Coordinates of C-alpha atoms in Angstrom, one line a residue:
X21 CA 24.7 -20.7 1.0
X22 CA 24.4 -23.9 -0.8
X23 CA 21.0 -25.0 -2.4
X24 CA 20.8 -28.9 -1.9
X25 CA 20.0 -31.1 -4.4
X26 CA 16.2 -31.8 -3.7
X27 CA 15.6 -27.5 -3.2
X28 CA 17.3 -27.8 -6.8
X29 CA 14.8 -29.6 -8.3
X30 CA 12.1 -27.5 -6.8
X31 CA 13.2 -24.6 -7.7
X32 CA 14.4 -25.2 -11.0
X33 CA 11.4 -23.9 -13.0
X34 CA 12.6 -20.4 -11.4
X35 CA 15.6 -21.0 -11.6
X36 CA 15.7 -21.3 -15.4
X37 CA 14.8 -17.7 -15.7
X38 CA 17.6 -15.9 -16.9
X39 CA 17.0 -13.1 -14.4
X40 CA 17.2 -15.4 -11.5
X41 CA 19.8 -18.3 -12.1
X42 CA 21.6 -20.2 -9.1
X43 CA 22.9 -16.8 -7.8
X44 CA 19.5 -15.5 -7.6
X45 CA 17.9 -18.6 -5.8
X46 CA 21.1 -18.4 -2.9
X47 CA 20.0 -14.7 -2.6
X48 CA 16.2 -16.0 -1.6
X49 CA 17.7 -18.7 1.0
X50 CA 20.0 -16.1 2.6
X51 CA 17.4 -13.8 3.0
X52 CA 15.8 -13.1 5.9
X53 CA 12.1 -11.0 5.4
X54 CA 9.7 -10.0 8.2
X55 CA 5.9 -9.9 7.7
X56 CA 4.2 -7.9 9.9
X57 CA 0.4 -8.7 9.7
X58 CA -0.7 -12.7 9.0
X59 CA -4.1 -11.1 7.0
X60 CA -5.6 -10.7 4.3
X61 CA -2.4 -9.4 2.5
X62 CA 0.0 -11.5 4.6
X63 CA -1.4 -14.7 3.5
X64 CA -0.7 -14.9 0.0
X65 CA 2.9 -12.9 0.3
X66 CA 3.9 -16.0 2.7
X67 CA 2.6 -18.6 1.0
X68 CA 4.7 -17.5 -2.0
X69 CA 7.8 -16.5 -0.4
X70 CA 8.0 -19.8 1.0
X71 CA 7.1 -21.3 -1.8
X72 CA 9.5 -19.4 -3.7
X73 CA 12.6 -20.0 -1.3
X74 CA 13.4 -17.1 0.9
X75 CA 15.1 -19.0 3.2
X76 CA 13.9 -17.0 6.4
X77 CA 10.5 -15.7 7.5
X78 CA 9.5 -13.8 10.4
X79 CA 5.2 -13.4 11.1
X80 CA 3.7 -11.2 13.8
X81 CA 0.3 -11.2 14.8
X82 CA -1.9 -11.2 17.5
X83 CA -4.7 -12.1 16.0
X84 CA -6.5 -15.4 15.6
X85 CA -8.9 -16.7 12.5
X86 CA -12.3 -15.9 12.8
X87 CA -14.8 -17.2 10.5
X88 CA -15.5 -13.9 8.8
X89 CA -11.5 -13.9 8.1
X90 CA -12.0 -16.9 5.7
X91 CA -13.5 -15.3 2.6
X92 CA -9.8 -13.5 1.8
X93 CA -7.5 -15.4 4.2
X94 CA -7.5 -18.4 2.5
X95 CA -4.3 -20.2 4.2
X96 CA -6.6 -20.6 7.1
X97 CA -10.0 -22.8 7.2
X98 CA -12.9 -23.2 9.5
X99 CA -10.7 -25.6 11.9
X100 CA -8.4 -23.1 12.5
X101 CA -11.1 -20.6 13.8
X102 CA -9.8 -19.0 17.5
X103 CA -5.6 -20.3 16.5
X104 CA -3.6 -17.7 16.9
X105 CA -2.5 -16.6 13.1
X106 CA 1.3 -16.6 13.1
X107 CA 1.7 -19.8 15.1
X108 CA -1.0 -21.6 12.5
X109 CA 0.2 -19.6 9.0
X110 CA 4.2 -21.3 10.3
X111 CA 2.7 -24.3 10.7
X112 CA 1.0 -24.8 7.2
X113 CA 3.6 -23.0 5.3
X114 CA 6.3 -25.2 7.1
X115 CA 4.5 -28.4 5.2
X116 CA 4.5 -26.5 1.9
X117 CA 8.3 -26.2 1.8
X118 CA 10.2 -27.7 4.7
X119 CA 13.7 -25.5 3.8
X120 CA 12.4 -22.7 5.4
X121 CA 12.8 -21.5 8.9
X122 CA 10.0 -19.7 10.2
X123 CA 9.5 -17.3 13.7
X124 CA 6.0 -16.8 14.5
X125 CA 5.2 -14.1 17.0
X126 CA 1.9 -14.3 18.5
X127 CA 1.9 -10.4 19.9
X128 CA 1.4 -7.0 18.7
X129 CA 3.7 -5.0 17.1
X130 CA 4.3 -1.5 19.6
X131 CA 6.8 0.5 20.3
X132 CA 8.5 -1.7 22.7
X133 CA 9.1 -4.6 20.8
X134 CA 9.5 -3.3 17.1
X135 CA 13.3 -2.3 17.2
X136 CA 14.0 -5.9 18.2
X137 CA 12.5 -8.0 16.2
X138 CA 12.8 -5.8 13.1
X139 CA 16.5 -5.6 14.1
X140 CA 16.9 -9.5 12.7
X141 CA 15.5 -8.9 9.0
X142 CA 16.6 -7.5 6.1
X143 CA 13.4 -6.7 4.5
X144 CA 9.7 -6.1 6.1
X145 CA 6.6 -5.9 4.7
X146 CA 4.0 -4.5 5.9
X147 CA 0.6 -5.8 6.1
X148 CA -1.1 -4.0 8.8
X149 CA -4.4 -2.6 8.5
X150 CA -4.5 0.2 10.6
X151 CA -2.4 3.6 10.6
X152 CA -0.8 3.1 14.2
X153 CA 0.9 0.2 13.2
X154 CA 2.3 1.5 9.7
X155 CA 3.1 4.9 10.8
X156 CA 5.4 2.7 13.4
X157 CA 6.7 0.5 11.4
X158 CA 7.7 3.0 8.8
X159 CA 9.7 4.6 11.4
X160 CA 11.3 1.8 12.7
X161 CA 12.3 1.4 9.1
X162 CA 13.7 4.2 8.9
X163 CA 15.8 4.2 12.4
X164 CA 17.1 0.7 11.1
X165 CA 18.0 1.6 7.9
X166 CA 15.5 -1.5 6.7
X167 CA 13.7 -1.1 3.3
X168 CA 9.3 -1.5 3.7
X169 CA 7.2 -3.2 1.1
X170 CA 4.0 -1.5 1.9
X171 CA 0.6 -2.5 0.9
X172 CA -3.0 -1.5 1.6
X173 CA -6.7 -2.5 0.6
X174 CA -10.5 -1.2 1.1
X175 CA -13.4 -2.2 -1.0
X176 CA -12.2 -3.1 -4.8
X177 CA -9.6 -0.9 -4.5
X178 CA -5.0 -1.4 -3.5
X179 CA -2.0 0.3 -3.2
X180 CA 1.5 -1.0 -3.4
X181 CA 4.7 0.9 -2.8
X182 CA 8.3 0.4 -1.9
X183 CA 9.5 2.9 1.2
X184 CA 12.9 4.2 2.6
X185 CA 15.1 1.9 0.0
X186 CA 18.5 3.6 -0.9
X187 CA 17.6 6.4 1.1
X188 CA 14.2 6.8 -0.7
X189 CA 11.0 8.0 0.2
X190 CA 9.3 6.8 3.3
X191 CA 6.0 6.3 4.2
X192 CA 5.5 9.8 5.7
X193 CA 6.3 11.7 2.7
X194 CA 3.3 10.1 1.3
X195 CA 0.8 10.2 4.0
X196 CA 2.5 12.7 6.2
X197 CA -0.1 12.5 9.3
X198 CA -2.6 9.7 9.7
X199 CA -6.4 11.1 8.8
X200 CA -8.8 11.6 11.4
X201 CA -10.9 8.0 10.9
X202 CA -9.3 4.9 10.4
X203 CA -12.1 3.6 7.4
X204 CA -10.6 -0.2 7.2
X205 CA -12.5 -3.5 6.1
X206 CA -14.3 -4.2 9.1
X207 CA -16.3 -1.0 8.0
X208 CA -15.9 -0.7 4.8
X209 CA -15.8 -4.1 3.1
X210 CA -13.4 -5.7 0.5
X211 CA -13.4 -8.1 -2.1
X212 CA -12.3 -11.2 -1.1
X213 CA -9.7 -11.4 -4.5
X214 CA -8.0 -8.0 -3.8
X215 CA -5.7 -9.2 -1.4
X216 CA -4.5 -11.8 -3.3
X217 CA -3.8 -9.1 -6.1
X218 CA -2.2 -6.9 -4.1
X219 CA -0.3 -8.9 -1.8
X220 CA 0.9 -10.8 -5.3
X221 CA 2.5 -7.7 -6.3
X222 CA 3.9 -7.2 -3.0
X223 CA 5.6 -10.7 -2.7
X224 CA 7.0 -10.1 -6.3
X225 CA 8.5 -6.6 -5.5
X226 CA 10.0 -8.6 -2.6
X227 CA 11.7 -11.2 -4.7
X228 CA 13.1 -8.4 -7.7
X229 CA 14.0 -6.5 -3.9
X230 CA 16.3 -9.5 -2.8
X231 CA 17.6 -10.7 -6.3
X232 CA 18.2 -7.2 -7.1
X233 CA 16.4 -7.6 -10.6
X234 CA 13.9 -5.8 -12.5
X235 CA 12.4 -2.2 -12.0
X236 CA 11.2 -1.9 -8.5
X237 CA 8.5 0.2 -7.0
X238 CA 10.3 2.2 -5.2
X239 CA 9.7 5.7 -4.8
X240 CA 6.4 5.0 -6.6
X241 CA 2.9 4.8 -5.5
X242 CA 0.7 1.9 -7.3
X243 CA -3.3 1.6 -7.2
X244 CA -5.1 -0.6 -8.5
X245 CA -8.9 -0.3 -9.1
X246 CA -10.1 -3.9 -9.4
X247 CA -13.5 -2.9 -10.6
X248 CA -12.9 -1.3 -12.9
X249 CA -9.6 -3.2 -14.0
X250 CA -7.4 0.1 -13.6
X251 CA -3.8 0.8 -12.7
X252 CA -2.5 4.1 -12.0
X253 CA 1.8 4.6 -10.7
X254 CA 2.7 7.9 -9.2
X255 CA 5.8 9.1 -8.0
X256 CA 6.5 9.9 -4.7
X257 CA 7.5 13.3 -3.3
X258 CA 10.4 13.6 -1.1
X259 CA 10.0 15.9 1.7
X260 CA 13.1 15.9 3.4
X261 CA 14.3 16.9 -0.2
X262 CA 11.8 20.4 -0.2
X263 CA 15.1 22.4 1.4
X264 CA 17.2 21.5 -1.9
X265 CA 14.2 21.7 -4.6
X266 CA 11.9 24.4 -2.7
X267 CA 9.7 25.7 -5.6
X268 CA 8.6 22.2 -6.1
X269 CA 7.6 22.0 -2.6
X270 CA 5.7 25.4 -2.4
X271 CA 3.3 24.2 -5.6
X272 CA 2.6 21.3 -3.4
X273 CA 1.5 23.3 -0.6
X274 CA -0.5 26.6 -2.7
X275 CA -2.5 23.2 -4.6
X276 CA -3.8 21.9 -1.6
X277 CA -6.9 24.2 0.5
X278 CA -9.1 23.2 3.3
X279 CA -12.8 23.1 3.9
X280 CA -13.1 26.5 5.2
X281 CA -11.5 28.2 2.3
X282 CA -13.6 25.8 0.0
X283 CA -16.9 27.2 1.8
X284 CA -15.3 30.8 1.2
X285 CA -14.5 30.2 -2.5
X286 CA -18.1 28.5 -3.3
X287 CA -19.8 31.8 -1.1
X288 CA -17.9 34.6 -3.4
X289 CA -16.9 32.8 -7.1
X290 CA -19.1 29.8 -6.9
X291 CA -19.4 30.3 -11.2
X292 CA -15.2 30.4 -11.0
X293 CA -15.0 26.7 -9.4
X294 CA -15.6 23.6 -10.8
X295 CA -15.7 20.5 -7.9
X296 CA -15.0 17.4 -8.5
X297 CA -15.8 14.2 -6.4
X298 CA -12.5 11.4 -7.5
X299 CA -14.5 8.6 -5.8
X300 CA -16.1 5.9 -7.4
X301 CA -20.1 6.4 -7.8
X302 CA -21.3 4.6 -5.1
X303 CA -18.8 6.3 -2.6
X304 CA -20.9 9.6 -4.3
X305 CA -24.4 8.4 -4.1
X306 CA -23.8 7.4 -0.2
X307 CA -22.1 11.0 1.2
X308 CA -20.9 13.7 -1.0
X309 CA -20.9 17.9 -0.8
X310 CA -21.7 18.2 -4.5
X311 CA -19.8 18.7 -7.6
X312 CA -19.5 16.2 -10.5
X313 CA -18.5 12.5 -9.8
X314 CA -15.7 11.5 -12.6
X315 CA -13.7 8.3 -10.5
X316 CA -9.9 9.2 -10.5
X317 CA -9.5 6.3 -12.6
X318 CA -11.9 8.1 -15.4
X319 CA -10.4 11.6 -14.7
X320 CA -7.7 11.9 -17.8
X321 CA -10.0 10.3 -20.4
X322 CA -13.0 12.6 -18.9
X323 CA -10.9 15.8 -19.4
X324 CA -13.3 16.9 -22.3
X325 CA -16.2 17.1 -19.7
X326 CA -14.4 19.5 -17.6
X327 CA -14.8 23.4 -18.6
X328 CA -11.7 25.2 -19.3
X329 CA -9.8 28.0 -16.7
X330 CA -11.8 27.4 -13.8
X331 CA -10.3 26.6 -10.9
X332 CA -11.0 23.0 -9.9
X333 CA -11.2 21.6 -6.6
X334 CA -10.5 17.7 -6.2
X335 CA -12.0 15.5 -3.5
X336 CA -12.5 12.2 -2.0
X337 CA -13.2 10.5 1.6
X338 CA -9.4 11.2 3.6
X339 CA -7.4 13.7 0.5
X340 CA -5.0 10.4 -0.5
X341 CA -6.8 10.0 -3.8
X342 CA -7.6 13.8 -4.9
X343 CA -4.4 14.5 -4.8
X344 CA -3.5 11.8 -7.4
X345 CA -6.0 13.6 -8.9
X346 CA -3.7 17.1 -8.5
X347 CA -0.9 14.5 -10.0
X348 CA -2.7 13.4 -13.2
X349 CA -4.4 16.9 -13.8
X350 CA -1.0 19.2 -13.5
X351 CA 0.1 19.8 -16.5
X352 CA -2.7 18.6 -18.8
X353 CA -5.3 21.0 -17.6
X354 CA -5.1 25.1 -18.0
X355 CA -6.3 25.8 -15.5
X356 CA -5.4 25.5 -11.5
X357 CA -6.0 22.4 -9.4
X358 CA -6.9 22.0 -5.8
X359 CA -7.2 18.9 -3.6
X360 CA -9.5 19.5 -0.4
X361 CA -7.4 18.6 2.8
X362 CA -8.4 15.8 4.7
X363 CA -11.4 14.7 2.7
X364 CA -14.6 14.7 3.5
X365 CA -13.2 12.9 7.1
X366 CA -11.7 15.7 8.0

């Protein structure tokens, strides 16, 4: 498709970059990218899609604005308080670049609509913030064949990761059941900045997605601790690959123990086990069932602190981050390492 002369000139600054070029900037109009969640993340990955020329843009949400929405969802303003978000986020984003066409669907995303109006994009990204919603539309992903840009935030802390693109891992293989609680921002806070972070990264794994540039995230896991200015990348197990590489998948499962066998372990060798709390200190100081605190972000450089040949036992609020903390430790550490399952949720 042809780029006009006026999208020309606004595009040219990108354009100029050797990675993009005219080819690149017809692969942004010819796209076609759903965004499911008009949030916190969804905000700043629309307003720079658009801005950056994917030429078309599904939103669905059933949500509208509400005043506490405003400190992070800053597309939106107090006028726009009880609009529904999709319809208002089209709107405004239609007046910062007019070449785009935009769907808004003012519903929720379930099981009877997902199919159809995923069916129409090439790429979605997810922006949800609850586990029913991403455990669906990972697997409508998957039955479509359509690659997920996934992204997540609580408190200071993000994840990014690309799912199910060129057959790769999907969302299940890293979180392979949703945890018992769903701990989101409504109860446990977030910074208003981290969602522009995060859903940065996600807009820009979008556009290297579409223009086929650059060294993706897919297959990888990214956090980022914005507290403490920390990035971590971990790759991402493939389960429906554990029939082909099975000792791989048995370490995974002898490294992972639950509370019971914790409770039995600290009862008959508590001297032979070293726990370890992989929050951050104020996650400690609120709720914790002892151990050391050293943050998962402070665990490699803190391996001096650690005693040696003991068995260690990693854990955090729902399992996700101790065992990143299994990740970072195998390998480097003598000893064997244990994430508790479930978390302290569990």
């Amino acid at each position: 498709m042809m780029l006009i002369k006026e999208e020309l000139n606004r595009y040219n600054r990108q354009m100029i970059l050797p990675e993009m070029g005219l080819i690149g900037q017809e692969k942004l109009k010819v796209a076609k990218v759903l965004v499911i969640g008009a949030g916190g993340l969804g905000c700043p990955i629309l307003q720079y899609l658009a801005a950056a020329g994917v030429g078309t843009i599904g939103i669905v949400d059933d949500d509208v604005v509400e005043l506490s929405n405003l400190h992070r969802q800053i597309l939106y303003n107090h006028t726009d308080i009880g609009l529904s978000k999709a319809k208002t986020a089209a709107a405004k984003l239609k007046l910062l670049n007019p070449h785009i066409s935009f769907t808004a669907y003012h519903e929720r995303f379930t099981i009877d609509n997902a199919a159809s109006i995923c069916r129409n994009y090439d790429l979605l990204i997810d922006c949800s913030d609850n586990f029913t919603t991403r455990y669906l539309v990972n697997d409508t992903c998957v039955e479509l064949g359509k690659t997920l840009i996934f992204g997540s935030i609580l408190q200071f802390e993000g994840q990014v990761a690309i799912f199910n693109h060129n057959s790769g891992p999907s969302y299940r293989d890293l979180y392979p059941a949703p945890p018992t609680e769903n701990i989101n921002c409504v109860e446990g806070g977030v910074i208003g900045i981290l969602p522009g972070i995060i859903g940065l990264y996600m807009a820009n794994e979008a556009i290297k997605l579409i223009c086929g540039i650059g060294e993706t995230l897919s297959g990888k896991l990214m956090t980022i601790d914005a507290l403490n200015n920390t990035v971590l990348v971990f790759k991402i197990a493939q389960e429906k690959q554990a029939e082909t590489v099975k000792t791989e998948a048995t370490v995974r499962e002898t490294k992972e123990i639950d509370k019971t066998t914790l409770e039995q372990w600290l009862t008959e060798s508590a001297d032979e086990i070293f726990l370890i709390d992989v929050r951050e200190d104020y996650e400690h100081e609120e709720n914790n069932i002892g151990g050391v605190n050293i943050s998962l972000y402070d665990l490699t450089a803190s391996l001096e602190t650690i005693p040696k040949n003991k068995k260690l036992v990693c854990y955090c609020q729902t399992g996700q981050r101790s065992k990143m903390a299994v990740q970072l430790l195998e390998g480097v550490y003598e000893g064997e390492v244990f994430t508790l399952k479930g978390g302290l949720v569990h």
